[in-house]
Coordinates of C-alpha atoms in Angstrom, one line a residue:
M1 CA 3.9 -5.1 27.7
L2 CA 2.9 -5.2 24.1
L3 CA 2.6 -2.1 22.2
Q4 CA 0.6 -2.0 19.2
A5 CA 0.4 0.6 16.3
E6 CA -3.3 0.3 14.8
G7 CA -4.4 1.8 12.1
G8 CA -5.7 2.2 8.7
R9 CA -2.9 3.1 8.0
Q10 CA -0.1 0.8 5.2
Y11 CA 3.0 -1.0 7.5
T12 CA 5.8 1.2 6.2
N13 CA 3.9 4.8 7.3
L14 CA 2.7 3.4 10.3
R15 CA 7.0 2.7 11.2
R16 CA 7.9 6.2 10.1
L17 CA 5.2 7.1 12.1
F18 CA 6.1 5.1 14.9
A19 CA 10.2 5.2 13.9
P20 CA 11.8 5.8 17.4
V21 CA 10.1 2.1 18.5
A22 CA 9.4 0.5 15.2
D23 CA 11.5 -2.1 15.3
D24 CA 10.4 -2.4 19.2
I25 CA 5.9 -3.0 18.2
D26 CA 3.2 -4.8 16.9
Y27 CA 1.1 -3.2 13.8
I28 CA -2.4 -3.6 13.0
C29 CA -2.4 -1.7 9.8
E30 CA -4.3 -1.5 6.3
N31 CA -8.1 -1.4 8.5
G32 CA -7.1 -4.6 9.6
N33 CA -6.5 -6.4 7.1
L34 CA -2.4 -6.8 8.0
V35 CA -1.1 -7.6 11.4
I36 CA 2.9 -7.9 11.8
C37 CA 4.4 -9.5 15.3
H38 CA 8.1 -9.1 16.6
G39 CA 8.7 -8.6 12.8
E40 CA 7.0 -11.5 11.1
I41 CA 2.8 -11.3 9.0
C42 CA 1.0 -13.4 11.6
Y43 CA -2.3 -12.3 9.5
K44 CA -2.4 -10.8 5.9
Q45 CA -5.9 -10.8 4.6
T46 CA -6.3 -10.9 0.7
I47 CA -8.6 -10.9 -2.5
E48 CA -9.0 -13.2 -4.6
R49 CA -7.2 -12.1 -7.5
G50 CA -10.4 -12.9 -9.9
Y51 CA -12.2 -10.8 -8.5
G52 CA -9.9 -7.7 -7.2
A53 CA -9.1 -7.6 -11.0
H54 CA -12.5 -7.4 -11.8
L55 CA -12.6 -4.5 -9.3
M56 CA -9.7 -2.7 -10.8
R57 CA -11.5 -2.9 -14.6
E58 CA -14.9 -1.6 -13.2
L59 CA -13.4 1.5 -11.6
M60 CA -10.7 2.6 -14.3
A61 CA -14.1 2.5 -16.3
I62 CA -14.8 5.2 -14.6
D63 CA -13.7 8.7 -15.9
G64 CA -11.4 10.3 -13.8
C65 CA -10.5 7.6 -11.5
E66 CA -7.0 5.6 -11.1
V67 CA -6.5 2.7 -9.0
L68 CA -3.7 2.3 -6.2
L69 CA -3.0 -0.5 -4.9
S70 CA -1.5 -1.4 -1.4
G71 CA 0.7 -4.2 -1.1
V72 CA 3.0 -5.1 2.5
E73 CA 6.2 -3.7 1.1
A74 CA 5.0 -1.7 -1.8
Y75 CA 2.2 -0.1 -4.0
Y76 CA 1.0 -0.9 -7.3
I77 CA -0.4 1.4 -10.0
Q78 CA -2.0 2.0 -13.5
P79 CA -1.4 5.3 -14.2
K80 CA -4.4 6.1 -16.8
D81 CA -3.0 10.0 -16.4
P82 CA 0.1 10.6 -16.6
E83 CA -0.1 13.3 -14.0
Y84 CA -1.6 10.3 -11.5
V85 CA 2.1 9.5 -11.8
N86 CA 3.6 12.3 -10.2
I87 CA 1.0 13.3 -7.8
C88 CA 1.7 9.2 -6.5
V89 CA 5.7 10.3 -6.5
I90 CA 5.3 13.2 -4.8
L91 CA 3.0 11.6 -1.9
L92 CA 5.1 9.1 -1.5
E93 CA 8.4 11.1 -0.7
M94 CA 6.7 13.2 1.2
M95 CA 5.2 9.9 3.5
L96 CA 7.6 7.5 3.0
P97 CA 11.6 9.7 3.3
S98 CA 13.0 5.8 1.9
F99 CA 11.0 6.2 -0.8
Q100 CA 13.9 5.9 -4.1
T101 CA 11.3 4.8 -6.8
L102 CA 8.6 4.2 -8.9
Q103 CA 7.8 0.9 -10.6
I104 CA 5.0 1.7 -12.5
F105 CA 2.8 -1.3 -13.1
W106 CA 1.8 -1.8 -16.9
R107 CA 0.8 -5.2 -17.5
N108 CA -3.2 -5.9 -18.2
I109 CA -5.0 -7.1 -15.8

């Protein structure tokens, strides 16, 4: 019997939700943009880097708007407001018991 966890959540979050069977099921996550079969990535939808950078610049130009990119194994932020870092750390600690540190992506896009 094949079981799949499906949802808009990130892979690590779905693994946490299904912890008792996390290694025994497949995952369709990130709203269908990432599929993990038998522990391996079997499908990953990406955004072309230049277009992604364009979207990030547009979003960051909006007052009060922050950007969080979700990768397969990491989240990336480029905070404008230092309080955003604190909010991200608190939320990630609540969602991911194994969360230890947040590396901030400071490179210009």
